[in-house]
Amino acid sequence: MCGIIGYTGNNKAVPYLLEGLGRLEYRGYDSTGIATTQGNSINITKAKGRLSVLKSIIASKKQSTSTVGIGHTRWATHGEPSTVNSHPHLSRNGLFAVVHNGIIENYKELKSDLQKDGYVFRSDTDTEVIAHLLERNYDGDLVSTVSKTAKMLTGAYALCILCRDFPEKIVCTRLGSPLVVCTGDEGTFVSSDTLAISGHADKVFRPKAGEIILLAKDKVSFFNKALKEIFITPEKLTLKSTDTDKEGYEHYMLKEIMEQPEAVRSTLSHIIKNGRISFDSFSLTKQEAEAIRGIYIVACGSAYHVGVSGKYIIEKLTGIPTHTDIASEFRYRNPPVSKNDLCIIISQSGETADSIAAMKKVKEKGAKVLSLVNVEGSTISLSGDYVIHTKAGPEIAVATTKAYSCQLAVIYCLGVYFSSLLGILSEKEQSRLIEEILSLPETIEATIVATRSKAESLSELFTEKEHAYFIGRGTDYAAAMEGSLKLKEISYIHSEAYGAGELKHGTISLIEPGTMVVALMSDENVFTKTYSNVREVKARSARVLAVSTKKHEHEISSLDHCIIIPDCSSLTVPSAEIIPLQLLSYFTALKRSCDIDKPRNLAKSVTVE
Ligand code: G6P
């Protein structure tokens, strides 16, 4: 969590910092701050609240002409959101200013050691220790001072540092948290991601853990742990500034919902070529596929829900035992993973701390890791044995939609790929399934058209509710989990998802006259079973909104409310079913006047455990 940015060049720094922080707000948005150098002084402005608060404070002051600065947008870990806890943090005598993304695990010991030396702490943050340590370790050389300080820190960090003695420079380092350095005609930038800089630079460097980077307005120098200068070849930065536009939509979430057909089309175009599935950076031989004992899908949040669908889909198509785990649980138990297992880590950002830790655990056990990631160049994307990139493009709304749909599409491809390798599918069946997968963009498009206005009008049912329940079986259960998460995260309505058959083991006691139950009924295998569970909640006077395919219109139209999605194949129906649930959440949150793109307490990239 937290986003950091820095700029040094010939232009004014503040506009770049503010624009970059706006694009980084998805990483946290409870306070913001910037520091700029002017002559030999460091000026700091920071504020509790959204970036707009900081912007209005800056607008009310004399315009800064500084050409060097750093900035931060925060998701609080140590210390409540407040002006004093927001970054940048200054060292005791104001020699250094620091912005930090990550967590310093040994900050308590470092803090008490510094306090013994007379350092007085102004904030409750772990970051402030870094500022003071830099000052205590200062030897007149930025690189060696940062190196010495970094060696004292345990935990995760990406740091951008200003020093009064070198007002034109920024010094940075990272361990565990992401950091990119970008250059171009406008100057030299550093940030948590390339999105913050898109449109202003054309080259990107991706520093490795432990490297120290010294940024000057027209030069970047990299140093390894031994403080020896090293030379890194940059990649081309392809993101355009328009990638972050709302393009006329009121919210990024709605824009991203509407982008799903194109995002899935783009993802599939890299995987299905000439009617065959082949991944750019992942392939197995028949023998390797036969040797797979089990598949572990590990992820967090919505990516975990894709994994739950994946379990049903991959097991059905391949017969390979498939286990789906929440990364934060998986990392602290002792899963019996061995070298004969394949682990799939699913992540939009590629930076989720728990997923990264789970990945490390699996690798230690000798299993191969396949990363399924949206952000190229991210930690998870770079650390797997194999990688498949979804091509959703930048996703900005905290609640994921298009990345989710792209991940699901890849799961279908993986199921068909494994099954074909194992000789389970005939050529004909394989071609039929690939055709079904290829028609996904049209299916999603048709579902948006068919369900948008119904979802909008039915959202009225939820706006005054305090609770809602989502039920389903099979892949409908995965959709129930994702639909429920979407609703609660952006509209703040308490919502739970249950396997429809499990409801009677406790949760049904919560059903009262008028309780909203969303019944997902698109998984053909279990339609009649879920229907029985719907009858059970109806018998207790719940208000049921059923979602199913056109084929079942007749059966479900007798329920209180229904949303009909177009008929589609049993393989791809989870992709259609999720659309009305995304729209329902969106319109409910809209009617409740919630901050849809930036829900309270959340961040899109969860880089702390
Ligand atoms: C956050 C986001 C979710 C996302 C989850 C996992 O909670 O708000 O949308 O599913 O993190 O993130 P990842 O980047 O690993 O997919």
Coordinates of C-alpha atoms and ligand atoms in Angstrom, one line a residue:
M1 CA 0.0 0.0 0.0
C2 CA 1.0 3.7 -0.2
G3 CA 2.2 5.2 -3.4
I4 CA 5.4 7.2 -3.8
I5 CA 6.7 9.4 -6.5
G6 CA 9.7 11.6 -7.2
Y7 CA 10.8 14.0 -10.0
T8 CA 14.0 15.9 -10.8
G9 CA 14.3 17.8 -14.1
N10 CA 14.1 21.3 -15.6
N11 CA 10.4 21.7 -15.1
K12 CA 8.4 22.6 -12.0
A13 CA 8.2 19.5 -9.9
V14 CA 4.8 20.1 -8.1
P15 CA 2.5 19.5 -11.1
Y16 CA 4.2 16.2 -11.8
L17 CA 4.0 15.1 -8.2
L18 CA 0.3 16.0 -7.8
E19 CA -0.6 14.3 -11.1
G20 CA 1.4 11.2 -10.2
L21 CA -0.2 11.1 -6.7
G22 CA -3.6 11.3 -8.3
R23 CA -2.8 8.2 -10.4
L24 CA -1.3 6.5 -7.3
E25 CA -4.3 7.1 -5.1
Y26 CA -5.5 3.5 -5.8
R27 CA -2.7 2.4 -3.5
G28 CA -4.1 4.4 -0.5
Y29 CA -5.8 7.6 0.0
D30 CA -6.0 8.6 3.7
S31 CA -3.4 11.3 3.6
T32 CA -0.9 12.8 1.2
G33 CA 2.2 15.0 1.1
I34 CA 5.0 16.3 -0.9
A35 CA 8.5 17.7 -0.2
T36 CA 10.5 19.9 -2.6
T37 CA 13.9 21.4 -2.5
Q38 CA 14.6 25.1 -2.9
G39 CA 18.1 26.2 -2.6
N40 CA 19.3 24.4 0.5
S41 CA 16.0 24.0 2.2
I42 CA 13.4 21.3 2.0
N43 CA 9.7 22.4 2.0
I44 CA 7.0 20.0 3.1
T45 CA 3.3 20.3 2.6
K46 CA 1.1 17.4 3.9
A47 CA -2.5 16.9 4.9
K48 CA -4.9 14.3 6.2
G49 CA -7.5 13.2 3.6
R50 CA -7.7 12.9 -0.1
L51 CA -5.3 14.5 -2.5
S52 CA -7.9 17.2 -3.1
V53 CA -7.2 18.6 0.4
L54 CA -3.4 18.8 -0.3
K55 CA -4.1 20.4 -3.7
S56 CA -6.2 23.1 -2.1
I57 CA -3.5 23.9 0.5
I58 CA -0.9 24.1 -2.3
A59 CA -3.1 26.3 -4.4
S60 CA -3.5 28.7 -1.5
K61 CA 0.2 29.2 -1.2
K62 CA 2.8 30.9 -3.4
Q63 CA 3.5 28.7 -6.4
S64 CA 6.7 26.6 -5.9
T65 CA 9.3 26.9 -8.6
S66 CA 11.2 23.9 -7.3
T67 CA 12.3 21.4 -9.9
V68 CA 13.0 18.5 -7.5
G69 CA 10.5 16.8 -5.2
I70 CA 9.0 13.6 -3.8
G71 CA 5.4 12.8 -2.9
H72 CA 3.4 10.1 -1.0
T73 CA -0.2 8.9 -0.8
R74 CA -0.8 6.9 2.3
W75 CA -2.8 3.8 3.5
A76 CA -2.2 3.9 7.2
T77 CA -0.4 1.0 8.9
H78 CA 1.5 2.5 11.8
G79 CA -0.3 5.5 13.3
E80 CA -3.8 6.8 12.4
P81 CA -4.4 8.9 9.3
S82 CA -3.3 12.4 10.4
T83 CA -1.2 15.3 9.1
V84 CA 1.6 14.5 11.4
N85 CA 1.7 10.8 10.4
S86 CA 1.6 11.5 6.7
H87 CA 4.7 11.5 4.7
P88 CA 7.3 12.9 3.8
H89 CA 9.0 12.6 7.2
L90 CA 11.9 14.8 8.1
S91 CA 15.0 13.9 10.0
R92 CA 15.7 15.6 13.3
N93 CA 17.6 18.6 11.8
G94 CA 15.7 18.6 8.6
L95 CA 18.6 17.2 6.6
F96 CA 16.6 14.4 5.0
A97 CA 13.0 14.0 3.9
V98 CA 11.7 10.5 3.2
V99 CA 8.7 8.9 1.6
H100 CA 8.2 5.2 2.2
N101 CA 6.0 2.4 0.9
G102 CA 6.2 -0.8 3.0
I103 CA 6.6 -1.7 6.7
I104 CA 9.7 -1.6 8.8
E105 CA 9.3 -4.6 11.1
N106 CA 12.2 -3.7 13.5
Y107 CA 11.2 -0.1 13.9
K108 CA 10.5 -0.4 17.6
E109 CA 14.1 -1.5 18.4
L110 CA 15.4 1.2 16.0
K111 CA 13.2 3.8 17.6
S112 CA 14.2 3.1 21.1
D113 CA 17.9 3.1 20.1
L114 CA 17.4 6.5 18.4
Q115 CA 15.5 7.8 21.5
K116 CA 18.5 6.9 23.6
D117 CA 20.5 9.1 21.4
G118 CA 18.1 12.0 22.0
Y119 CA 16.0 11.7 18.9
V120 CA 12.5 12.9 19.5
F121 CA 9.7 11.4 17.4
R122 CA 7.0 13.5 16.0
S123 CA 4.8 10.8 14.5
D124 CA 3.7 7.3 15.3
T125 CA 5.0 5.9 12.0
D126 CA 7.7 3.3 11.3
T127 CA 9.0 5.5 8.6
E128 CA 10.2 8.3 10.8
V129 CA 13.0 6.0 12.1
I130 CA 14.4 5.9 8.5
A131 CA 14.7 9.7 8.4
H132 CA 16.5 9.9 11.7
L133 CA 18.8 6.9 10.9
L134 CA 19.8 8.6 7.6
E135 CA 20.8 11.7 9.5
R136 CA 22.7 9.7 12.1
N137 CA 24.5 7.6 9.5
Y138 CA 25.3 10.6 7.2
D139 CA 28.8 10.6 5.9
G140 CA 28.5 13.2 3.2
D141 CA 27.9 10.5 0.5
L142 CA 24.2 9.8 -0.4
V143 CA 24.8 6.3 -1.7
S144 CA 26.8 5.0 1.2
T145 CA 24.5 6.7 3.7
V146 CA 21.4 5.1 2.2
S147 CA 23.2 1.7 2.0
K148 CA 24.2 1.8 5.6
T149 CA 20.7 2.8 6.7
A150 CA 19.0 0.2 4.5
K151 CA 21.2 -2.6 6.0
M152 CA 19.7 -1.7 9.4
L153 CA 16.1 -2.2 8.2
T154 CA 14.1 -5.4 8.2
G155 CA 10.7 -5.5 6.5
A156 CA 9.7 -4.1 3.1
Y157 CA 10.4 -0.8 1.7
A158 CA 10.6 1.4 -1.4
L159 CA 12.1 4.7 -0.4
C160 CA 12.6 8.1 -2.1
I161 CA 14.8 10.5 -0.2
L162 CA 15.7 14.2 -0.5
C163 CA 18.8 15.6 1.2
R164 CA 19.4 19.3 1.8
D165 CA 23.0 19.0 0.9
F166 CA 22.2 17.7 -2.6
P167 CA 19.1 19.7 -3.6
E168 CA 19.0 18.5 -7.2
K169 CA 19.2 14.8 -6.4
I170 CA 16.8 12.1 -5.2
V171 CA 18.2 8.9 -3.8
C172 CA 16.1 5.7 -3.7
T173 CA 16.2 2.0 -2.8
R174 CA 13.8 -0.9 -2.5
L175 CA 13.4 -4.2 -0.8
G176 CA 10.1 -6.1 -1.2
S177 CA 8.1 -3.0 -2.3
P178 CA 7.9 -2.0 -6.0
L179 CA 9.8 1.0 -7.5
V180 CA 10.4 2.0 -11.1
V181 CA 12.6 4.7 -12.5
C182 CA 11.6 6.4 -15.7
T183 CA 13.4 8.8 -17.9
G184 CA 12.6 11.0 -20.9
D185 CA 12.9 14.5 -22.3
E186 CA 10.9 16.0 -19.4
G187 CA 13.3 14.7 -16.7
T188 CA 13.9 11.8 -14.3
F189 CA 11.1 10.1 -12.4
V190 CA 10.7 7.5 -9.7
S191 CA 7.5 5.9 -8.7
S192 CA 5.6 2.9 -7.3
D193 CA 4.4 2.2 -10.8
T194 CA 4.7 3.4 -14.4
L195 CA 1.1 4.5 -14.5
A196 CA 2.0 7.6 -12.4
I197 CA 4.5 8.7 -15.0
S198 CA 2.8 7.6 -18.2
G199 CA 2.9 10.3 -20.9
H200 CA 6.0 12.0 -19.4
A201 CA 8.8 9.5 -20.0
D202 CA 9.7 6.8 -22.5
K203 CA 12.1 4.5 -20.8
V204 CA 11.7 2.5 -17.6
F205 CA 14.3 0.9 -15.4
R206 CA 13.2 -1.7 -12.8
P207 CA 15.7 -1.7 -10.0
K208 CA 16.3 -5.0 -8.1
A209 CA 16.0 -5.4 -4.3
G210 CA 18.9 -3.8 -2.5
E211 CA 20.1 -1.6 -5.4
I212 CA 20.5 2.1 -4.7
I213 CA 19.5 4.6 -7.3
L214 CA 20.7 8.2 -7.6
L215 CA 18.5 10.4 -9.7
A216 CA 19.8 13.6 -11.2
K217 CA 17.8 15.7 -13.7
D218 CA 19.5 14.2 -16.8
K219 CA 21.1 11.1 -15.4
V220 CA 20.3 8.0 -13.3
S221 CA 23.0 5.9 -11.6
F222 CA 22.5 2.5 -10.2
F223 CA 24.6 0.9 -7.5
N224 CA 24.7 -2.7 -6.3
K225 CA 24.9 -3.8 -2.7
A226 CA 28.7 -3.5 -2.8
L227 CA 28.2 0.2 -3.9
K228 CA 29.7 -0.5 -7.3
E229 CA 28.0 1.4 -10.1
I230 CA 26.1 -1.0 -12.4
F231 CA 24.5 -0.4 -15.8
I232 CA 20.9 -1.4 -16.5
T233 CA 19.3 -1.5 -19.8
P234 CA 15.9 0.2 -19.8
E235 CA 12.7 -1.1 -21.3
K236 CA 10.5 1.0 -23.5
L237 CA 7.6 2.6 -21.5
T238 CA 4.5 2.0 -23.6
L239 CA 1.7 3.3 -21.4
K240 CA 0.1 6.5 -22.7
S241 CA -1.3 9.2 -20.5
T242 CA -4.8 8.5 -21.9
D243 CA -4.7 5.1 -20.2
T244 CA -5.7 6.8 -17.0
D245 CA -8.6 8.9 -18.5
K246 CA -12.2 8.3 -17.4
E247 CA -13.2 9.0 -21.0
G248 CA -16.5 10.6 -20.0
Y249 CA -17.6 8.0 -17.4
E250 CA -18.5 9.2 -14.0
H251 CA -16.4 6.5 -12.4
Y252 CA -13.5 4.3 -13.4
M253 CA -15.4 1.3 -12.2
L254 CA -18.2 1.8 -14.8
K255 CA -15.6 2.5 -17.5
E256 CA -13.8 -0.7 -16.6
I257 CA -17.0 -2.7 -16.5
M258 CA -17.7 -1.5 -20.1
E259 CA -14.1 -2.2 -21.2
Q260 CA -14.4 -5.9 -20.3
P261 CA -15.2 -7.2 -23.8
E262 CA -12.1 -5.5 -25.2
A263 CA -9.9 -6.5 -22.3
V264 CA -10.9 -10.1 -22.6
R265 CA -10.4 -10.0 -26.4
S266 CA -7.0 -8.6 -26.0
T267 CA -6.0 -11.2 -23.4
L268 CA -7.3 -14.0 -25.6
S269 CA -5.5 -12.7 -28.7
H270 CA -2.2 -13.4 -27.0
I271 CA -3.3 -17.0 -26.1
I272 CA -5.4 -18.4 -28.9
K273 CA -3.7 -18.3 -32.2
N274 CA -5.0 -20.1 -35.3
G275 CA -7.5 -21.9 -33.2
R276 CA -4.9 -23.3 -30.8
I277 CA -4.0 -22.4 -27.2
S278 CA -0.4 -21.5 -26.7
F279 CA 1.0 -19.3 -24.0
D280 CA 4.0 -17.0 -24.6
S281 CA 5.9 -17.9 -21.5
F282 CA 4.3 -21.1 -20.3
S283 CA 4.3 -24.5 -21.9
L284 CA 4.4 -28.1 -20.7
T285 CA 5.1 -31.4 -22.5
K286 CA 2.6 -34.2 -22.2
Q287 CA 4.9 -36.0 -19.8
E288 CA 5.1 -32.9 -17.6
A289 CA 1.4 -32.5 -17.6
E290 CA 0.9 -36.1 -16.7
A291 CA 3.4 -35.7 -13.8
I292 CA 1.3 -33.0 -12.2
R293 CA -0.1 -34.4 -8.9
G294 CA -2.1 -31.4 -7.9
I295 CA -2.7 -27.8 -8.7
Y296 CA -2.7 -25.1 -6.0
I297 CA -4.3 -21.8 -6.9
V298 CA -3.3 -19.1 -4.4
A299 CA -4.6 -15.5 -4.4
C300 CA -6.3 -12.8 -2.4
G301 CA -9.6 -11.0 -2.7
S302 CA -11.3 -11.2 -6.1
A303 CA -8.4 -13.1 -7.6
Y304 CA -9.1 -15.8 -5.0
H305 CA -12.6 -16.0 -6.3
V306 CA -11.3 -16.6 -9.8
G307 CA -9.3 -19.4 -8.2
V308 CA -12.5 -20.8 -6.6
S309 CA -14.0 -20.9 -10.1
G310 CA -10.8 -22.3 -11.4
K311 CA -11.0 -25.3 -9.0
Y312 CA -14.4 -26.3 -10.4
I313 CA -13.3 -25.7 -14.0
I314 CA -9.9 -27.3 -13.9
E315 CA -11.0 -30.3 -11.9
K316 CA -13.9 -30.9 -14.2
L317 CA -11.8 -30.6 -17.4
T318 CA -8.7 -32.4 -16.2
G319 CA -9.4 -34.6 -13.2
I320 CA -6.3 -33.0 -11.5
P321 CA -7.0 -32.3 -7.8
T322 CA -7.1 -28.6 -7.6
H323 CA -6.9 -26.7 -4.3
T324 CA -7.7 -23.0 -3.9
D325 CA -6.3 -21.1 -1.0
I326 CA -6.3 -17.6 0.4
A327 CA -2.7 -16.5 0.3
S328 CA -2.7 -15.0 3.8
E329 CA -3.7 -18.4 5.2
F330 CA -1.6 -20.6 2.8
R331 CA 1.6 -18.8 3.7
Y332 CA 1.4 -19.7 7.4
R333 CA 0.3 -23.3 7.2
N334 CA 2.3 -26.1 6.0
P335 CA 0.6 -27.1 2.7
P336 CA 1.8 -30.5 1.4
V337 CA 3.1 -29.0 -1.8
S338 CA 5.8 -30.9 -3.6
K339 CA 7.8 -30.7 -6.8
N340 CA 5.0 -32.6 -8.5
D341 CA 2.6 -29.9 -8.0
L342 CA 1.9 -26.7 -10.0
C343 CA 1.0 -23.6 -8.2
I344 CA -0.9 -20.8 -9.9
I345 CA -0.6 -17.4 -8.2
I346 CA -3.3 -15.0 -9.5
S347 CA -2.9 -11.3 -9.0
Q348 CA -4.0 -8.1 -10.8
S349 CA -1.3 -5.9 -9.3
G350 CA 1.4 -8.6 -9.0
E351 CA 2.4 -6.9 -5.7
T352 CA 0.1 -8.4 -3.1
A353 CA 2.4 -9.1 -0.1
D354 CA 0.6 -12.3 1.0
S355 CA 0.6 -13.7 -2.6
I356 CA 4.3 -12.9 -2.9
A357 CA 5.0 -14.7 0.4
A358 CA 2.9 -17.7 -0.7
M359 CA 4.8 -17.9 -3.9
K360 CA 8.1 -18.0 -2.0
K361 CA 6.8 -20.8 0.2
V362 CA 5.8 -22.9 -2.8
K363 CA 9.1 -22.4 -4.5
E364 CA 11.0 -23.5 -1.3
K365 CA 9.0 -26.7 -1.5
G366 CA 10.2 -27.2 -5.1
A367 CA 6.9 -26.8 -6.9
K368 CA 6.8 -24.8 -10.1
V369 CA 4.9 -21.5 -10.0
L370 CA 2.8 -20.1 -12.8
S371 CA 2.1 -16.4 -12.3
L372 CA -1.2 -15.1 -13.7
V373 CA -0.8 -11.3 -13.5
N374 CA -2.1 -8.1 -15.0
V375 CA 0.8 -5.7 -14.3
E376 CA 3.8 -6.6 -16.3
G377 CA 7.1 -6.1 -14.6
S378 CA 5.5 -6.5 -11.2
T379 CA 7.1 -8.7 -8.5
I380 CA 4.8 -11.7 -9.1
S381 CA 5.1 -11.4 -12.8
L382 CA 8.9 -11.5 -12.6
S383 CA 9.3 -14.2 -9.9
G384 CA 7.3 -17.1 -11.3
D385 CA 8.8 -20.0 -13.3
Y386 CA 6.2 -19.2 -15.9
V387 CA 4.0 -16.2 -16.4
I388 CA 0.7 -15.4 -18.3
H389 CA -0.2 -11.8 -18.5
T390 CA -3.8 -10.7 -18.6
K391 CA -4.2 -7.7 -20.9
A392 CA -6.8 -5.8 -19.0
G393 CA -4.7 -2.6 -19.2
P394 CA -4.5 -0.3 -16.2
E395 CA -7.3 -1.0 -13.7
I396 CA -7.8 2.0 -11.5
A397 CA -11.1 1.5 -9.6
V398 CA -10.3 -0.3 -6.3
A399 CA -13.0 -2.9 -7.0
T400 CA -11.7 -5.1 -9.7
T401 CA -13.9 -5.9 -12.7
K402 CA -12.0 -6.2 -16.0
A403 CA -8.9 -7.9 -14.5
Y404 CA -11.3 -10.4 -12.9
S405 CA -12.9 -11.2 -16.2
C406 CA -9.5 -11.6 -17.9
Q407 CA -8.3 -13.9 -15.2
L408 CA -11.4 -16.1 -15.6
A409 CA -10.8 -16.2 -19.4
V410 CA -7.2 -17.4 -18.8
I411 CA -8.5 -20.1 -16.4
Y412 CA -10.7 -21.5 -19.1
C413 CA -7.8 -21.6 -21.5
L414 CA -5.6 -23.3 -18.9
G415 CA -8.3 -26.0 -18.3
V416 CA -8.6 -26.7 -22.0
Y417 CA -4.8 -26.6 -22.4
F418 CA -4.1 -29.2 -19.6
S419 CA -7.0 -31.3 -20.7
S420 CA -5.8 -31.4 -24.3
L421 CA -2.2 -32.3 -23.2
L422 CA -3.6 -35.1 -21.1
G423 CA -5.4 -36.5 -24.1
I424 CA -8.8 -36.1 -22.3
L425 CA -10.3 -33.9 -24.9
S426 CA -10.6 -35.0 -28.5
E427 CA -9.5 -32.6 -31.2
K428 CA -13.2 -31.9 -31.9
E429 CA -14.1 -31.2 -28.3
Q430 CA -11.0 -29.0 -27.9
S431 CA -12.0 -26.9 -31.0
R432 CA -15.5 -26.5 -29.7
L433 CA -14.3 -25.3 -26.3
I434 CA -11.8 -22.9 -27.9
E435 CA -14.7 -21.5 -30.1
E436 CA -16.7 -21.0 -26.9
I437 CA -13.8 -19.2 -25.2
L438 CA -13.3 -17.0 -28.3
S439 CA -16.9 -15.9 -28.2
L440 CA -16.4 -14.5 -24.7
P441 CA -16.1 -10.8 -25.7
E442 CA -19.4 -11.0 -27.6
T443 CA -21.0 -12.9 -24.7
I444 CA -19.8 -10.3 -22.2
E445 CA -20.9 -7.5 -24.5
A446 CA -24.4 -9.0 -24.9
T447 CA -24.7 -9.5 -21.2
I448 CA -23.9 -5.9 -20.4
V449 CA -26.5 -4.8 -22.9
A450 CA -29.1 -7.3 -21.6
T451 CA -28.6 -6.6 -17.9
R452 CA -27.5 -3.0 -17.4
S453 CA -30.8 -1.3 -17.0
K454 CA -32.4 -4.2 -15.0
A455 CA -29.4 -4.1 -12.6
E456 CA -29.8 -0.4 -12.3
S457 CA -33.5 -0.6 -11.5
L458 CA -33.1 -3.6 -9.1
S459 CA -30.3 -1.8 -7.2
E460 CA -33.2 0.2 -5.6
L461 CA -34.0 -3.0 -3.6
F462 CA -30.6 -2.8 -1.9
T463 CA -30.1 0.8 -1.2
E464 CA -32.0 0.8 2.2
K465 CA -30.9 -2.7 3.2
E466 CA -28.4 -3.4 5.9
H467 CA -27.7 -7.0 4.9
A468 CA -27.7 -9.2 1.8
Y469 CA -26.9 -12.8 1.1
F470 CA -25.5 -14.3 -2.1
I471 CA -26.0 -18.1 -2.6
G472 CA -24.9 -20.5 -5.3
R473 CA -23.3 -23.9 -5.9
G474 CA -20.5 -24.9 -8.2
T475 CA -19.2 -21.9 -10.2
D476 CA -22.2 -20.0 -9.0
Y477 CA -20.7 -20.2 -5.5
A478 CA -17.6 -18.5 -6.8
A479 CA -19.8 -15.8 -8.5
A480 CA -21.7 -15.5 -5.2
M481 CA -18.5 -14.7 -3.4
E482 CA -17.4 -12.2 -5.9
G483 CA -20.9 -10.6 -6.2
S484 CA -21.1 -10.3 -2.4
L485 CA -17.6 -8.8 -2.1
K486 CA -18.4 -6.2 -4.9
L487 CA -21.5 -5.2 -3.1
K488 CA -20.0 -4.8 0.4
E489 CA -16.7 -3.2 -0.7
I490 CA -18.3 -0.3 -2.5
S491 CA -21.7 0.2 -1.0
Y492 CA -20.9 -0.8 2.6
I493 CA -23.9 -3.1 2.8
H494 CA -23.1 -6.1 5.0
S495 CA -23.2 -9.0 2.6
E496 CA -22.2 -12.7 2.9
A497 CA -21.8 -15.4 0.3
Y498 CA -22.8 -19.0 1.0
G499 CA -22.7 -22.3 -0.8
A500 CA -26.5 -22.6 -1.3
G501 CA -26.5 -26.1 0.3
E502 CA -24.6 -24.8 3.4
L503 CA -27.2 -22.1 4.2
K504 CA -29.3 -24.4 6.4
H505 CA -26.3 -25.1 8.7
G506 CA -26.7 -21.8 10.5
T507 CA -27.1 -18.8 8.2
I508 CA -30.7 -19.5 7.4
S509 CA -31.5 -18.4 10.9
L510 CA -30.7 -14.8 9.7
I511 CA -33.4 -14.9 7.0
E512 CA -36.4 -12.8 8.0
P513 CA -39.3 -11.5 6.0
G514 CA -37.8 -9.2 3.3
T515 CA -34.1 -10.3 3.7
M516 CA -32.4 -9.8 0.3
V517 CA -31.1 -13.1 -1.1
V518 CA -29.3 -13.1 -4.5
A519 CA -29.5 -16.6 -5.9
L520 CA -26.9 -17.4 -8.6
M521 CA -28.4 -20.2 -10.7
S522 CA -26.4 -20.4 -13.9
D523 CA -24.4 -23.5 -13.3
E524 CA -26.4 -26.1 -15.2
N525 CA -25.1 -29.0 -13.1
V526 CA -26.7 -27.8 -9.9
F527 CA -29.7 -25.6 -11.1
T528 CA -32.3 -27.8 -9.5
K529 CA -30.4 -28.2 -6.3
T530 CA -30.0 -24.4 -5.9
Y531 CA -33.6 -24.0 -6.8
S532 CA -34.6 -26.1 -3.8
N533 CA -32.4 -23.9 -1.6
V534 CA -34.2 -20.9 -3.0
R535 CA -37.5 -22.4 -2.0
E536 CA -36.2 -22.8 1.5
V537 CA -35.4 -19.1 1.8
K538 CA -38.7 -18.2 0.1
A539 CA -40.5 -20.3 2.7
R540 CA -39.0 -18.0 5.3
S541 CA -40.2 -14.9 3.3
A542 CA -36.8 -13.8 1.9
R543 CA -36.9 -11.5 -1.1
V544 CA -35.1 -13.4 -3.8
L545 CA -33.3 -11.9 -6.8
A546 CA -32.3 -14.8 -9.1
V547 CA -29.7 -14.7 -11.8
S548 CA -29.8 -17.3 -14.5
T549 CA -29.6 -18.0 -18.2
K550 CA -32.4 -17.4 -20.7
K551 CA -32.9 -21.2 -20.7
H552 CA -34.3 -21.0 -17.2
E553 CA -36.3 -17.8 -17.6
H554 CA -39.6 -19.6 -17.1
E555 CA -38.6 -21.2 -13.8
I556 CA -37.0 -18.2 -12.2
S557 CA -39.5 -15.6 -13.4
S558 CA -41.9 -16.8 -10.7
L559 CA -39.4 -15.6 -8.1
D560 CA -39.6 -12.1 -6.7
H561 CA -37.0 -10.6 -9.1
C562 CA -34.8 -12.0 -11.8
I563 CA -32.0 -11.1 -14.1
I564 CA -31.7 -13.1 -17.2
I565 CA -28.3 -13.5 -18.8
P566 CA -27.9 -14.7 -22.4
D567 CA -27.5 -18.5 -22.9
C568 CA -23.9 -19.4 -23.1
S569 CA -21.7 -22.5 -22.7
S570 CA -21.3 -24.1 -19.4
L571 CA -17.6 -23.4 -19.5
T572 CA -17.9 -19.6 -20.0
V573 CA -21.1 -18.9 -18.1
P574 CA -19.2 -17.5 -15.0
S575 CA -18.0 -14.7 -17.2
A576 CA -21.5 -13.7 -18.1
E577 CA -23.0 -14.2 -14.7
I578 CA -20.6 -11.8 -13.0
I579 CA -21.6 -8.8 -15.2
P580 CA -25.0 -8.1 -13.6
L581 CA -23.5 -8.5 -10.1
Q582 CA -20.9 -5.9 -10.9
L583 CA -23.5 -3.5 -12.3
L584 CA -25.9 -4.1 -9.3
S585 CA -23.1 -3.2 -6.9
Y586 CA -22.1 -0.2 -8.9
F587 CA -25.7 1.2 -9.1
T588 CA -26.4 0.4 -5.5
A589 CA -23.2 2.3 -4.4
L590 CA -24.1 5.2 -6.7
K591 CA -27.6 5.5 -5.2
R592 CA -26.0 5.4 -1.7
S593 CA -23.6 8.2 -2.8
C594 CA -20.6 6.1 -1.9
D595 CA -17.1 6.9 -3.1
I596 CA -17.2 4.1 -5.7
D597 CA -13.6 4.2 -7.0
K598 CA -12.0 4.7 -3.6
P599 CA -14.1 2.9 -1.0
R600 CA -13.2 3.7 2.6
N601 CA -10.3 1.9 4.3
L602 CA -9.3 0.0 1.1
A603 CA -6.4 0.1 -1.3
K604 CA -6.1 -1.6 -4.7
S605 CA -2.5 -2.8 -4.2
V606 CA -2.1 -4.5 -0.9
T607 CA 1.6 -4.5 -0.3
V608 CA 1.4 -5.2 3.5
E609 CA 0.3 -8.5 5.0
Ligands
G6P1 C1 -7.4 -5.7 -3.1 C2 -8.2 -5.3 -4.3 C3 -9.0 -6.4 -4.8 C4 -8.0 -7.5 -5.2 C5 -7.1 -7.9 -4.1 C6 -6.0 -8.8 -4.5 O1 -8.2 -6.1 -2.0 O2 -9.1 -4.3 -3.9 O3 -9.7 -6.0 -6.0 O4 -8.7 -8.6 -5.7 O5 -6.5 -6.8 -3.5 O6 -5.1 -8.0 -5.3 P1 -4.3 -8.6 -6.5 O7 -3.6 -7.3 -7.0 O8 -3.3 -9.5 -5.9 O9 -5.2 -9.2 -7.5

